[in-house]
C-alpha angles and dihedrals in degrees: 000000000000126000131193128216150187146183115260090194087060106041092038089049087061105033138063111243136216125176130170117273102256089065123203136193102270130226135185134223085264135332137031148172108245094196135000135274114285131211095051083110094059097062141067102206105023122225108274114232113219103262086029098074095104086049100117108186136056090248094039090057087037078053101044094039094050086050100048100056094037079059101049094044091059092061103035107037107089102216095187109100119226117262093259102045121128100207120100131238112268140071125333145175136242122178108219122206135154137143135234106221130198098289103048094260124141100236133165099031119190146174143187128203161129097284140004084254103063087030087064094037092058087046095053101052079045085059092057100054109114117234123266124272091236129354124236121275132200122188084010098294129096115273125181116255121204118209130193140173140160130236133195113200131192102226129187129215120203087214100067113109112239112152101196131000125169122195112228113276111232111204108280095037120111110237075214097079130099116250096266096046091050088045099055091040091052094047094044083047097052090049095047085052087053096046099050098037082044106131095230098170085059090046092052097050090056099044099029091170105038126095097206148007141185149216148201119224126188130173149133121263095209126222083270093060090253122139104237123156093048116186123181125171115184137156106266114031095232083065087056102054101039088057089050083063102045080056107064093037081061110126113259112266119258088232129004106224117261136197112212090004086298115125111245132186108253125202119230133192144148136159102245123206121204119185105216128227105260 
């Protein structure tokens, strides 16, 4: 089974957040940044990433930088174990850390883990990333910065013995389907709901100008088949929590998911894009 992933770190560092008032530790489907690049604070000018070079400001780069390589980890990091890994399915940790040296190059790549397999993973999706558009400078002359940050991931190993395990069925959706194909019908169906539910007058009075514009969601969908722990991060406040909102009011599923014929709580979440009205 793939998962996708993303960095918390990256996407909350870009995007104004709402969640519901009881607040719980979010996680997404699986992989996140537990804490922030380090080494902005040891330079006078930072190192620019390629895409960033019209960000202004220290916080804009730290911004663009954060959302450029959250991006390119979630296309490129394979989360499915190989057949003879030994590590679980679940969440795991991998300790980040390369420099940018003098002439923009990504050097000294490293990475800490569970396992040689997520280590060089890591390390492999490291290896892709293109070089920076300029390195740091201090006093007016390239310096080496080092970066580090940690990720948990939520991996998933084909050996584990589950014996049977459905995926919620949204309203529309056959019970008759496999897992995937449940899984794909009930994700197509709740962004359909959003989209349609979608407040585009209010969307149009915060980005005037823009054509389109876009959201996380995250949220549980409980052992009932009722969505709880709802997360949305989108780019004007007002967004966020009108979807929070569009997300509670969301029809009870047909069916929670189950393992061993057992109800269990699922995460859920998708970056959704609207195209405004114009």
């Amino acid at each position: 089974m793939k998962y996708f992933f993303t960095f918390i770190i990256f996407l909350g560092s870009l995007l104004l957040c709402a969640q519901e008032e009881v607040p719980k530790q979010s996680e997404l489907d699986s992989i996140a940044a537990t804490n922030d690049i380090k080494s902005f604070n040891i330079v006078e000018d930072v190192p620019i990433y390629k895409g960033c070079e019209n960000s202004k400001t220290y916080s804009k780069k730290k911004e663009c930088l954060n959302q450029k390589l959250g991006e390119f980890f979630k296309e490129n990091f394979n989360t499915i174990l190989p057949d003879d890994s030994k590590v679980p399915s679940g969440k795991v940790r991998i300790l980040v850390a390369f420099n940018v040296d003098e002439q923009a190059n990504i050097v000294d790549g490293t990475a800490e883990g569970p396992n040689k397999y997520l280590e060089n993973e890591a390390l492999r999706v490291l290896k892709l990333l293109p070089k920076f558009a300029s390195p740091g400078y201090f006093r007016g002359e390239p310096i080496e910065v080092p970066f580090s940050f940690p990720i948990v991931a939520i991996v998933s190993n084909k050996n584990d013995q589950i014996t049977d395990v459905t995926y919620p069925v949204y309203r529309g959706c056959s019970e008759e389907l496999s897992f995937e194909e449940t899984k794909q019908c009930t994700s197509d169906k709740i962004i359909d709901y959003l989209k349609v539910s979608f407040n585009y007058e209010l969307a149009d009075k915060a980005f005037p100008t823009d054509l389109t514009t876009k959201f996380f969601v995250e949220f549980v969908i409980n052992k009932k088949g009722r969505t709880e722990q709802i997360n949305v991060k989108a780019h004007h406040k007002a967004i966020a929590v009108d979807v929070i909102q569009l997300i509670k009011r969301m029809p009870k599923f047909k069916a929670p998911g189950s393992s061993d014929g057992k109800p269990v709580e699922t995460r859920f979440s998708a970056l959704v894009n609207i195209r405004l009205l114009g």
